[in-house]
Amino acid sequence: MTEKNHHTPSLGADIRFLGNLLGEIITEQHGTEALELVETVRIAAKNRRAGDEQAARTLIETITAQDLDHKRILIKAFSNYFQLINIAEDQQRIRVLRQRERENQQKESIDDAVRRLKEHGFTAARVADLLAKLSIRLVLTAHPTEAKRKHVLVKLHQIADLLALNDRTDLLFHEKYRIDNTIRAKIEELWQTRPTRPTRATVADEVDYGIHFITTVIMDVCVAIYNDLRLILQKYYPEHDWADLPPLLRFASWVGGDRDGNPNVTADVTLETLAQQRAAALHIYLKDIEYLYSHLTQTIDEANVSEALADTIAFRPEFATHYHHELYRQKLFLIREKLQANDYATSQELLDDLVLIEESLKANKGYYSSRGTLSRLILKVRLFGLHIVPLDIREDARLHAEALHELFKTYKVADDYLALSEEEKQRLLTEEIDNPRPLFPVEVTGFSEITTRIINTWRMIAQAHRDYEKAVIDSVIASMSQHPSDILTLLLFAKEVGVQNDVDVVPLFETIDDLHNAADTMKVLFGNPQYRRHLQNRRMRQQIMLGYSDSGKDGGYLSSNWNLYVAQQKLAVMCDQEGVQLELFHGRGGSIGRGGGPTNRAILSQPPASMKSGRIKITEQGEVIAYRYSNLEIARRHLHQVLNAALIAVGAPEITDVHPAWRDTMDFLAEAGWLAFRKFVYETPGFLEYWNLATPIDALSLLPIGSRPAKRTKGGGFESIRAIPWVFSWMQSRTLIPSWYSVGHALERYCQQHPDGMSTLRAMYRQWPFFNALIDNAQLDVAKADMGIAEQYAALVTDTALRDKIFGEIRAEHARACRMITEIIEKNDIMETMPVIKTSIERRNPYVDPLNFIQVALLRQFRTMTPNDSEYESILKALFATINGIAAGMKTTG
């Protein structure tokens, strides 16, 4: 039942309130028997968690006895419950954040960072220099790890807004009644809405999804962040003028630009994406212009305008009657007309027009009128331009090499480019970059699909620069970069279309070996005369991307994280020696196994030298986008944390050097972890068979949540599998081995071989931000992993010997990781250092469990069927729904 009296806001009250409403909807839709079934399963799952073996049997028997329709009711009930719990938890987090801010006790905030800088002796001038140096770019990606549809996200956002209204203590009875019933209606809509897409998402769908978050939350929250920063700077340094802040925080996107392994992202698709982004920008700006047009009604009879503004206003007949003497409205009329006709050639032209109005108002006693909507619009245009966000272009370096091979062979430059030594490749590429003779054909006919695609992509970049402005595409990335020739190839292609001075050419180092060799690769490149000229044209700045996902899949959690750290350190030192400003681009995923975790802790745990230039890029992937940017307050908190970390990392780092013994320790742990991970995943006979049977990877590969295939290339073995489905599948089965397997093994071996090993590890945990984050992130996924549920999935493996061998090793390593981590953090249980998250996991577990049991039952049934069977599509659809529900319950996908 719904509570009748207005309650004091609390998490428990919100969960009960939303849970009661959901119960009403279940009863409304399917009767009291359906609600009773849900309650029976919920209680059995809860009692099973408490150790009741009979409850465990009851849970399995009850689920097994249900037909598909009743299984679907259970799936929808628990899935929607998690969506609502997530909203309630977000609302509680907002309450806590607001209270802390009210009491000036908000840690990891901009205020906290600026205060710290002042305590470290920073003057206003020095802070201003630091801000001018800082460049943070957060990059939205289209990686397919968001299981929810946009329509579902919109409904959840509406419920969140309504729940926030419920926090008001002065609500009248009719207001409370209206809010409750509107929430009830939204939950009903959710119940009757398919949670996953009926068809695979297209690139256009993904573009629309990205634009939705940018235009509904990100643009507004960025304006709020800059205003927060300005107020905080004025608080600590009132003597300085902070009116004009540099663009230190911006966004970019891969959506519609990332073609790595995605044949659906063509040159035409990218141009269409840019057109969609331009249309969205015009729509946003026109709304603000309309508002200003209605409000800036000052007349020259009462207040002058600047001569500079008046000179830009071309007379129109309607001005004589409708806008007589209202020069601001006349100017806004002209701006609106140009926006509607899409006549602004560059973002700067629009900005110049808006600044003219602002400066005129300020100069003629209209200071307050110049603030508000006008100042916010000016800031939006400065940060987002007419393109909203720049698109990064990414393609596989191996495809670039294949295209070169074909071009060189066709034009008799080299018979077999791929067979050349690396030194010969570099020599040939250097000559070609300096060669004025075109390499690309006038007409792309008679070439392979790959070569045609590569040529069209580069010509599209040049066309985009002509049609829009150079800012729309300013980075081109080669994934799986391994050698200097891979980056020289980018420069050659850029030269071919005339954009070599207008884009960053960016290597992406992904595997453990490539990370190990990254600094040497770049040093060779920096010594190349043609590349050095490119660097000079790019103001001696080099962007280098590091891959967290594939390095984790390649060598396991410990090896990946340490090799990433060492690569950053080596690159930073080498770039400094070469006089190059390093901008590291961190390709972090949403889950711990792909480099996920709190962004601010990730920034602070980097080698101090890696942030010397003040420049950093970080991906925001998949479900992380919705989690961080569905709610304005949550987004504001996230960006406060990011700016806090960046200001501290560049201006006042916690640690400036790492004890040599700690480096030796990490070398040992990374090597031991790598050996154990490779032995288990790559060398254990039957491991792939186990993975395919003991996780829902087969269903995941069919789930229509992204436009990109699960593999980089057709066919191929385990190496060609993308890291996302690899992590996603283990997350669904509650095993999560990508983020913790081999951690316990490595830690235990270290302590066995070093008598003072545990004291060393504890000191590292207490004093070294990198190791602290490393252990805490592993701890989180060790806590989320559940061997009891994982065993249910293991039962899907019919080969008893294989099942016992592999699952036995997983269970043993999980216990080992739990034991070693708790010893390091000096607690009795996992997650004692993170009580809020621990409570959230414990609250969710009894409700996720039924979905896992249902998924196992459906997988067993699904795997006996063929696509021709009558129930195949229905079973598959139900499986998709369980995937969506478990993802909501775990708050993580891949």
Coordinates of C-alpha atoms in Angstrom, one line a residue, residues 92-630:
Q92 CA 19.4 10.0 -1.1
R93 CA 22.9 10.8 -2.5
I94 CA 21.6 14.2 -3.6
R95 CA 20.2 14.9 -0.1
V96 CA 23.5 14.0 1.5
L97 CA 25.5 16.0 -1.0
R98 CA 23.3 19.1 -0.5
Q99 CA 23.6 18.8 3.2
R100 CA 27.3 18.5 3.1
E101 CA 27.5 21.5 0.8
R102 CA 25.2 23.5 3.0
E103 CA 27.5 22.7 6.0
N104 CA 30.6 23.4 3.8
Q105 CA 31.9 19.9 4.4
Q106 CA 31.9 18.6 0.8
K107 CA 35.1 16.7 0.1
E108 CA 36.3 16.1 -3.4
S109 CA 34.8 19.4 -4.5
I110 CA 36.1 22.4 -6.4
D111 CA 36.0 24.3 -3.2
D112 CA 38.1 21.7 -1.5
A113 CA 40.7 21.8 -4.2
V114 CA 41.0 25.6 -4.4
R115 CA 41.2 25.8 -0.6
R116 CA 44.0 23.2 -0.8
L117 CA 45.9 25.3 -3.4
K118 CA 45.7 28.4 -1.3
E119 CA 47.0 26.4 1.7
H120 CA 49.9 25.3 -0.5
G121 CA 50.8 29.0 -1.1
F122 CA 49.2 29.5 -4.5
T123 CA 48.6 33.2 -5.3
A124 CA 45.7 34.3 -7.5
A125 CA 48.1 34.8 -10.4
R126 CA 49.5 31.3 -10.0
V127 CA 46.0 29.8 -9.8
A128 CA 45.1 31.7 -13.0
D129 CA 48.1 30.2 -14.7
L130 CA 47.1 26.7 -13.5
L131 CA 43.6 27.2 -14.9
A132 CA 45.0 28.4 -18.3
K133 CA 47.2 25.3 -18.4
L134 CA 44.4 22.8 -17.5
S135 CA 42.5 21.0 -20.3
I136 CA 40.1 18.2 -19.4
R137 CA 38.1 16.5 -22.2
L138 CA 35.5 13.9 -21.3
V139 CA 34.6 11.8 -24.4
L140 CA 31.3 10.1 -24.8
T141 CA 31.5 6.7 -26.6
A142 CA 28.9 4.5 -28.2
H143 CA 30.2 1.3 -26.7
P144 CA 27.3 -1.1 -26.3
T145 CA 27.1 -1.4 -22.5
E146 CA 23.9 0.5 -21.9
A147 CA 21.1 -2.1 -21.8
K148 CA 18.2 0.4 -21.4
R149 CA 16.4 2.1 -24.2
K150 CA 16.3 5.8 -24.4
H151 CA 12.5 5.8 -23.9
V152 CA 13.0 3.9 -20.6
L153 CA 15.7 6.3 -19.5
V154 CA 13.4 9.3 -20.1
K155 CA 10.7 7.7 -18.0
L156 CA 13.1 7.0 -15.2
H157 CA 14.3 10.6 -15.3
Q158 CA 10.8 11.8 -15.0
I159 CA 10.2 9.6 -11.9
A160 CA 13.4 10.9 -10.4
D161 CA 12.2 14.5 -10.9
L162 CA 8.9 13.7 -9.3
L163 CA 10.6 11.9 -6.4
A164 CA 12.7 15.0 -5.8
L165 CA 9.5 17.1 -5.6
N166 CA 8.3 14.8 -2.9
D167 CA 11.1 16.0 -0.7
R168 CA 9.4 19.3 -0.2
T169 CA 8.0 19.6 3.3
D170 CA 5.4 22.2 2.4
L171 CA 3.4 20.1 -0.2
L172 CA -0.3 20.6 -0.1
F173 CA -2.6 17.5 -0.1
H174 CA -3.6 18.0 -3.8
E175 CA 0.0 18.5 -4.8
K176 CA 1.1 15.3 -3.0
Y177 CA -1.8 13.4 -4.6
R178 CA -0.9 14.6 -8.0
I179 CA 2.8 13.7 -7.6
D180 CA 1.9 10.2 -6.3
N181 CA -0.4 9.5 -9.2
T182 CA 2.0 10.8 -11.8
I183 CA 4.7 8.5 -10.4
R184 CA 2.1 5.7 -10.4
A185 CA 1.4 6.4 -14.1
K186 CA 5.1 6.4 -15.0
I187 CA 5.6 3.1 -13.3
E188 CA 2.6 1.7 -15.2
E189 CA 4.2 3.0 -18.4
L190 CA 7.4 1.3 -17.5
W191 CA 5.6 -2.0 -16.9
Q192 CA 4.0 -1.8 -20.3
T193 CA 7.2 -0.7 -22.1
R194 CA 9.7 -3.1 -23.6
P195 CA 12.9 -2.5 -21.6
T196 CA 15.3 -3.5 -24.4
R197 CA 15.3 -2.4 -28.1
P198 CA 13.2 -4.6 -30.4
T199 CA 15.9 -4.3 -33.1
R200 CA 19.6 -3.7 -33.0
A201 CA 20.5 0.0 -32.5
T202 CA 21.7 1.9 -35.5
V203 CA 24.5 4.5 -35.4
A204 CA 21.7 7.1 -35.9
D205 CA 20.1 5.8 -32.7
E206 CA 23.3 6.0 -30.8
V207 CA 23.9 9.6 -32.1
D208 CA 20.4 10.5 -30.9
Y209 CA 21.1 8.9 -27.6
G210 CA 24.4 10.9 -27.1
I211 CA 22.8 14.2 -28.2
H212 CA 20.0 13.6 -25.7
F213 CA 22.4 13.6 -22.8
I214 CA 24.4 16.5 -24.1
T215 CA 21.5 18.8 -24.7
T216 CA 19.3 17.8 -21.7
V217 CA 22.0 17.7 -19.0
I218 CA 25.6 18.2 -20.0
M219 CA 25.4 21.6 -21.5
D220 CA 23.5 23.0 -18.5
V221 CA 25.7 21.3 -15.9
C222 CA 28.9 22.6 -17.6
V223 CA 27.5 26.1 -17.3
A224 CA 26.8 25.4 -13.6
I225 CA 30.3 24.1 -13.1
Y226 CA 31.9 27.2 -14.5
N227 CA 29.7 29.4 -12.4
D228 CA 30.6 27.3 -9.3
L229 CA 34.3 27.6 -10.1
R230 CA 34.0 31.4 -10.6
L231 CA 32.2 31.9 -7.2
I232 CA 34.7 29.7 -5.4
L233 CA 37.7 31.5 -6.9
Q234 CA 36.1 34.8 -5.8
K235 CA 35.6 33.4 -2.3
Y236 CA 39.3 32.5 -1.9
Y237 CA 40.9 35.2 -4.1
P238 CA 38.5 38.2 -4.0
E239 CA 41.2 40.6 -5.2
H240 CA 41.3 38.9 -8.6
D241 CA 38.9 39.4 -11.6
W242 CA 37.6 35.9 -12.5
A243 CA 35.1 37.1 -15.1
D244 CA 36.6 35.2 -18.0
L245 CA 37.6 31.6 -17.3
P246 CA 39.5 29.6 -19.8
P247 CA 37.8 26.5 -21.4
L248 CA 39.4 24.0 -19.1
L249 CA 36.6 21.5 -19.1
R250 CA 35.0 20.3 -22.4
F251 CA 33.3 17.3 -23.9
A252 CA 33.9 15.3 -27.1
S253 CA 32.3 12.2 -28.7
W254 CA 33.1 9.0 -30.5
V255 CA 29.4 8.4 -31.4
G256 CA 29.2 8.4 -35.2
G257 CA 33.0 8.8 -35.5
D258 CA 34.3 5.5 -34.1
R259 CA 34.6 3.0 -36.9
D260 CA 37.0 0.5 -35.2
G261 CA 35.4 -2.8 -36.0
N262 CA 32.1 -1.2 -36.9
P263 CA 31.4 -1.3 -40.6
N264 CA 28.2 0.7 -40.0
V265 CA 30.1 3.9 -39.3
T266 CA 30.7 5.1 -42.9
A267 CA 31.9 8.5 -44.1
D268 CA 28.3 9.4 -44.9
V269 CA 27.2 8.4 -41.4
T270 CA 29.8 10.6 -39.8
L271 CA 28.8 13.6 -42.0
E272 CA 25.1 12.9 -41.0
T273 CA 26.2 12.9 -37.4
L274 CA 27.8 16.3 -37.7
A275 CA 24.6 17.5 -39.4
Q276 CA 22.5 16.2 -36.5
Q277 CA 24.8 17.8 -34.0
R278 CA 24.6 21.1 -35.8
A279 CA 20.8 20.9 -35.9
A280 CA 20.7 20.1 -32.2
A281 CA 22.9 23.1 -31.4
L282 CA 20.8 25.5 -33.5
H283 CA 17.7 24.2 -31.7
I284 CA 19.2 24.8 -28.2
Y285 CA 20.5 28.3 -29.1
L286 CA 17.3 29.4 -30.8
K287 CA 15.3 28.7 -27.6
D288 CA 17.7 30.9 -25.7
I289 CA 17.6 33.6 -28.4
E290 CA 13.8 33.6 -28.3
Y291 CA 13.8 34.1 -24.6
L292 CA 16.3 37.0 -24.8
Y293 CA 14.3 38.5 -27.6
S294 CA 11.3 38.6 -25.3
H295 CA 13.2 40.1 -22.4
L296 CA 15.9 42.5 -23.7
T297 CA 13.3 45.2 -24.4
Q298 CA 15.5 48.2 -23.5
T299 CA 15.0 51.2 -25.7
I300 CA 17.6 53.8 -26.6
D301 CA 15.2 56.4 -25.1
E302 CA 16.1 54.9 -21.7
A303 CA 19.5 53.4 -22.2
N304 CA 22.2 53.7 -24.9
V305 CA 23.7 50.9 -26.8
S306 CA 27.3 50.7 -28.0
E307 CA 28.3 52.1 -31.3
A308 CA 29.9 48.7 -32.2
L309 CA 26.5 47.0 -31.7
A310 CA 24.6 49.6 -33.6
D311 CA 26.9 49.4 -36.6
T312 CA 26.1 45.7 -37.0
I313 CA 22.3 46.2 -37.3
A314 CA 21.1 46.3 -40.9
F315 CA 17.8 48.1 -41.2
R316 CA 14.7 46.0 -41.8
P317 CA 11.2 47.6 -42.6
E318 CA 9.6 45.8 -39.6
F319 CA 12.1 47.5 -37.3
A320 CA 10.4 50.8 -37.9
T321 CA 7.1 49.6 -36.4
H322 CA 7.7 46.5 -34.2
Y323 CA 11.1 47.1 -32.8
H324 CA 11.4 50.9 -32.9
H325 CA 14.4 52.0 -30.8
E326 CA 14.7 48.5 -29.4
L327 CA 18.2 47.8 -30.8
Y328 CA 18.9 44.7 -28.7
R329 CA 15.7 43.1 -30.0
Q330 CA 16.7 44.1 -33.5
K331 CA 20.1 42.5 -33.1
L332 CA 18.5 39.3 -31.7
F333 CA 16.0 39.3 -34.6
L334 CA 19.0 39.2 -37.0
I335 CA 20.8 36.5 -34.9
R336 CA 17.7 34.4 -34.9
E337 CA 17.3 34.8 -38.7
K338 CA 20.9 33.7 -39.3
L339 CA 20.6 30.7 -37.0
Q340 CA 17.4 29.6 -38.7
A341 CA 19.0 29.9 -42.1
N342 CA 22.2 28.1 -40.7
D343 CA 24.2 31.1 -42.0
Y344 CA 26.8 31.2 -39.3
A345 CA 30.0 29.9 -40.9
T346 CA 31.8 29.5 -37.6
S347 CA 31.0 29.3 -33.9
Q348 CA 33.1 32.4 -33.4
E349 CA 30.8 34.5 -35.6
L350 CA 27.8 33.7 -33.4
L351 CA 29.9 34.3 -30.3
D352 CA 31.0 37.7 -31.5
D353 CA 27.4 38.7 -32.1
L354 CA 26.4 37.6 -28.6
V355 CA 29.4 39.3 -26.9
L356 CA 28.5 42.6 -28.7
I357 CA 25.2 42.5 -26.9
E358 CA 26.8 41.6 -23.5
E359 CA 29.5 44.3 -23.8
S360 CA 26.9 46.9 -24.8
L361 CA 24.7 46.1 -21.8
K362 CA 27.6 46.2 -19.4
A363 CA 28.7 49.6 -20.8
N364 CA 25.2 51.1 -20.5
K365 CA 24.1 50.2 -16.9
G366 CA 22.6 46.9 -18.0
Y367 CA 25.0 44.8 -15.9
Y368 CA 22.4 42.5 -14.4
S369 CA 20.6 42.1 -17.8
S370 CA 23.9 40.9 -19.2
R371 CA 24.0 38.0 -16.8
G372 CA 21.6 35.2 -16.6
T373 CA 20.4 33.7 -19.9
L374 CA 22.7 35.8 -22.0
S375 CA 25.9 34.9 -20.1
R376 CA 24.9 31.2 -20.0
L377 CA 24.3 31.2 -23.7
I378 CA 27.7 32.8 -24.4
L379 CA 29.3 30.2 -22.2
K380 CA 27.5 27.4 -24.0
V381 CA 28.6 28.7 -27.4
R382 CA 32.2 29.0 -26.1
L383 CA 32.2 25.4 -24.8
F384 CA 30.0 23.7 -27.4
G385 CA 30.1 25.8 -30.5
L386 CA 27.8 25.1 -33.4
H387 CA 28.9 21.5 -33.4
I388 CA 28.1 20.7 -29.7
V389 CA 31.1 18.4 -29.4
P390 CA 34.0 17.5 -31.7
L391 CA 34.0 14.0 -33.1
D392 CA 37.0 11.8 -32.7
I393 CA 37.7 9.5 -35.6
R394 CA 39.0 6.0 -34.8
E395 CA 40.1 3.1 -37.0
D396 CA 42.1 0.0 -36.6
A397 CA 45.8 0.5 -37.5
R398 CA 45.9 -2.9 -39.2
L399 CA 43.3 -1.7 -41.7
H400 CA 45.3 1.4 -42.4
A401 CA 48.3 -0.9 -43.2
E402 CA 46.2 -3.0 -45.5
A403 CA 45.0 0.0 -47.4
L404 CA 48.6 1.3 -47.8
H405 CA 49.7 -2.1 -49.0
E406 CA 47.1 -2.0 -51.8
L407 CA 47.8 1.6 -52.7
F408 CA 51.6 1.1 -52.8
K409 CA 51.2 -2.1 -54.9
T410 CA 48.8 -0.5 -57.3
Y411 CA 51.1 2.5 -58.0
K412 CA 54.3 0.4 -57.8
V413 CA 55.7 2.2 -54.8
A414 CA 56.3 -1.1 -53.0
D415 CA 55.4 -4.7 -54.0
D416 CA 54.6 -5.9 -50.5
Y417 CA 54.4 -3.1 -47.9
L418 CA 53.2 -5.5 -45.2
A419 CA 56.3 -7.7 -45.6
L420 CA 58.7 -4.8 -45.2
S421 CA 60.8 -4.4 -42.0
E422 CA 59.6 -1.7 -39.6
E423 CA 62.7 0.4 -40.5
E424 CA 61.8 0.1 -44.2
K425 CA 58.2 1.1 -43.6
Q426 CA 59.3 4.2 -41.7
R427 CA 61.7 5.2 -44.5
L428 CA 59.1 4.7 -47.2
L429 CA 56.4 6.6 -45.2
T430 CA 58.7 9.5 -44.5
E431 CA 59.5 9.8 -48.2
E432 CA 55.8 9.7 -49.1
I433 CA 54.8 12.3 -46.5
D434 CA 57.4 14.6 -48.2
N435 CA 56.3 13.7 -51.7
P436 CA 54.0 16.3 -53.3
R437 CA 52.6 13.7 -55.7
P438 CA 49.1 12.5 -54.6
L439 CA 48.7 9.0 -53.3
F440 CA 44.9 8.8 -53.2
P441 CA 43.3 8.2 -56.6
V442 CA 40.9 10.9 -58.0
E443 CA 38.2 8.2 -58.3
V444 CA 38.1 5.4 -55.8
T445 CA 37.2 2.5 -58.2
G446 CA 38.7 -0.9 -58.4
F447 CA 40.0 -1.0 -54.9
S448 CA 39.0 -3.3 -52.0
E449 CA 36.3 -2.4 -49.5
I450 CA 38.9 -1.7 -46.8
T451 CA 41.0 0.7 -49.0
T452 CA 37.9 2.5 -50.3
R453 CA 36.6 2.9 -46.7
I454 CA 39.9 4.4 -45.5
I455 CA 40.2 6.8 -48.4
N456 CA 36.6 7.9 -48.0
T457 CA 37.0 8.4 -44.3
W458 CA 40.0 10.8 -44.7
R459 CA 38.3 12.7 -47.5
M460 CA 35.2 13.0 -45.3
I461 CA 37.4 14.7 -42.6
A462 CA 38.5 17.3 -45.1
Q463 CA 35.0 17.9 -46.3
A464 CA 33.8 18.3 -42.7
H465 CA 36.4 20.9 -42.1
R466 CA 35.2 22.8 -45.2
D467 CA 31.5 22.4 -44.6
Y468 CA 31.6 23.3 -40.9
E469 CA 34.9 24.3 -39.2
K470 CA 38.1 22.6 -38.2
A471 CA 37.0 22.1 -34.6
V472 CA 34.3 19.5 -35.6
I473 CA 37.0 16.8 -36.0
D474 CA 40.4 17.4 -34.3
S475 CA 41.6 13.9 -33.3
V476 CA 42.2 10.8 -35.4
I477 CA 43.0 7.6 -33.5
A478 CA 44.6 4.4 -34.7
S479 CA 43.6 1.5 -32.4
M480 CA 46.0 -1.4 -32.0
S481 CA 49.0 0.9 -32.7
Q482 CA 52.2 -1.1 -32.3
H483 CA 54.9 0.7 -34.2
P484 CA 56.0 4.2 -35.3
S485 CA 54.8 3.3 -38.8
D486 CA 51.2 3.0 -37.6
I487 CA 51.3 6.7 -36.6
L488 CA 53.3 7.8 -39.6
T489 CA 50.5 6.2 -41.7
L490 CA 48.0 8.5 -40.1
L491 CA 50.2 11.5 -40.9
L492 CA 50.5 10.4 -44.5
F493 CA 46.8 10.1 -44.9
A494 CA 46.2 13.5 -43.2
K495 CA 48.7 15.1 -45.6
E496 CA 46.9 13.5 -48.6
V497 CA 43.7 15.4 -47.8
G498 CA 45.4 18.6 -46.5
V499 CA 44.5 18.3 -42.8
Q500 CA 47.9 17.4 -41.4
N501 CA 48.1 20.7 -39.5
D502 CA 44.5 20.6 -38.3
V503 CA 44.2 17.2 -36.5
D504 CA 46.0 15.3 -33.8
V505 CA 47.2 11.9 -35.0
V506 CA 46.8 9.7 -32.0
P507 CA 48.2 6.2 -31.3
L508 CA 46.1 3.8 -29.1
F509 CA 48.3 1.3 -27.3
E510 CA 46.2 -1.6 -26.0
T511 CA 48.0 -4.8 -25.3
I512 CA 50.5 -5.4 -22.5
D513 CA 53.4 -5.6 -25.0
D514 CA 52.3 -2.4 -26.8
L515 CA 52.1 -0.6 -23.4
H516 CA 55.5 -1.8 -22.6
N517 CA 56.9 -0.5 -25.8
A518 CA 54.9 2.7 -26.0
A519 CA 57.6 5.2 -24.9
D520 CA 60.2 3.7 -27.2
T521 CA 57.7 3.8 -30.1
M522 CA 57.0 7.5 -29.5
K523 CA 60.7 8.4 -29.1
V524 CA 61.4 7.0 -32.5
L525 CA 58.5 8.9 -33.9
F526 CA 59.6 12.2 -32.3
G527 CA 63.0 11.7 -34.0
N528 CA 61.4 11.5 -37.5
P529 CA 61.8 14.9 -39.3
Q530 CA 58.4 14.8 -40.9
Y531 CA 56.6 14.0 -37.7
R532 CA 58.6 16.6 -35.8
R533 CA 57.3 19.2 -38.3
H534 CA 53.8 18.0 -37.6
L535 CA 54.4 18.4 -33.9
Q536 CA 55.6 22.0 -34.3
N537 CA 52.4 22.8 -36.3
R538 CA 50.4 21.3 -33.4
R539 CA 52.3 23.5 -30.9
M540 CA 54.4 20.5 -29.7
R541 CA 51.5 18.7 -28.2
Q542 CA 51.1 14.9 -28.5
Q543 CA 47.9 13.0 -27.6
I544 CA 48.5 9.4 -26.7
M545 CA 45.6 7.0 -25.9
L546 CA 46.0 4.0 -23.6
G547 CA 43.6 1.1 -23.7
Y548 CA 42.3 -0.3 -20.4
S549 CA 39.9 -2.9 -21.8
D550 CA 42.1 -4.9 -24.1
S551 CA 45.1 -4.8 -21.8
G552 CA 42.9 -6.2 -19.0
K553 CA 41.6 -9.0 -21.3
D554 CA 45.2 -9.6 -22.5
G555 CA 47.0 -9.8 -19.1
G556 CA 44.5 -9.6 -16.2
Y557 CA 43.7 -6.8 -13.8
L558 CA 47.0 -6.4 -12.0
S559 CA 49.2 -6.6 -15.0
S560 CA 47.0 -4.2 -17.0
N561 CA 46.9 -1.6 -14.3
W562 CA 50.6 -1.6 -13.5
N563 CA 51.7 -1.7 -17.2
L564 CA 49.4 1.3 -17.8
Y565 CA 50.9 3.1 -14.9
V566 CA 54.5 2.4 -16.0
A567 CA 53.7 3.3 -19.6
Q568 CA 52.3 6.7 -18.4
Q569 CA 55.4 7.3 -16.3
K570 CA 57.8 6.5 -19.2
L571 CA 55.8 8.5 -21.7
A572 CA 55.7 11.5 -19.4
V573 CA 59.5 11.5 -18.8
M574 CA 60.3 10.9 -22.5
C575 CA 58.0 13.6 -23.7
D576 CA 59.4 16.0 -21.2
Q577 CA 62.9 15.2 -22.5
E578 CA 61.8 15.8 -26.1
G579 CA 60.1 19.1 -25.3
V580 CA 56.7 17.6 -26.1
Q581 CA 53.5 18.4 -24.1
L582 CA 51.9 15.0 -23.3
E583 CA 48.1 14.7 -23.4
L584 CA 47.2 11.2 -22.2
F585 CA 43.8 9.9 -23.4
H586 CA 42.5 7.2 -21.0
G587 CA 40.2 4.7 -22.7
R588 CA 38.5 3.6 -19.5
G589 CA 35.4 1.4 -19.6
G590 CA 32.4 1.4 -17.2
S591 CA 33.3 -1.7 -15.2
I592 CA 36.3 -2.3 -13.0
G593 CA 37.6 -5.0 -15.4
R594 CA 37.8 -2.4 -18.2
G595 CA 39.4 0.4 -16.2
G596 CA 36.2 1.7 -14.6
G597 CA 35.8 3.2 -11.1
P598 CA 35.6 6.8 -9.8
T599 CA 37.2 9.1 -12.4
N600 CA 38.6 11.4 -9.8
R601 CA 40.4 8.6 -8.0
A602 CA 41.8 7.5 -11.4
I603 CA 43.2 10.9 -12.0
L604 CA 44.8 11.2 -8.6
S605 CA 46.3 7.7 -8.8
Q606 CA 48.2 8.5 -12.0
P607 CA 52.0 9.0 -12.0
P608 CA 52.4 12.7 -11.0
A609 CA 54.6 13.4 -14.0
S610 CA 51.8 12.3 -16.4
M611 CA 49.7 15.4 -15.5
K612 CA 52.6 17.9 -15.8
S613 CA 51.1 19.4 -19.0
G614 CA 47.7 19.8 -17.3
R615 CA 46.0 18.0 -20.3
I616 CA 43.9 14.9 -20.1
K617 CA 41.2 13.1 -22.0
I618 CA 39.0 10.3 -20.5
T619 CA 36.3 8.2 -22.1
E620 CA 32.8 8.1 -20.6
Q621 CA 31.4 4.8 -21.8
G622 CA 28.1 2.9 -22.0
E623 CA 25.9 2.8 -18.9
V624 CA 28.3 5.2 -17.2
I625 CA 26.9 8.0 -19.4
A626 CA 23.3 7.5 -18.1
Y627 CA 24.5 7.0 -14.5
R628 CA 26.5 10.2 -14.5
Y629 CA 24.4 12.4 -16.7
S630 CA 20.7 11.5 -16.3

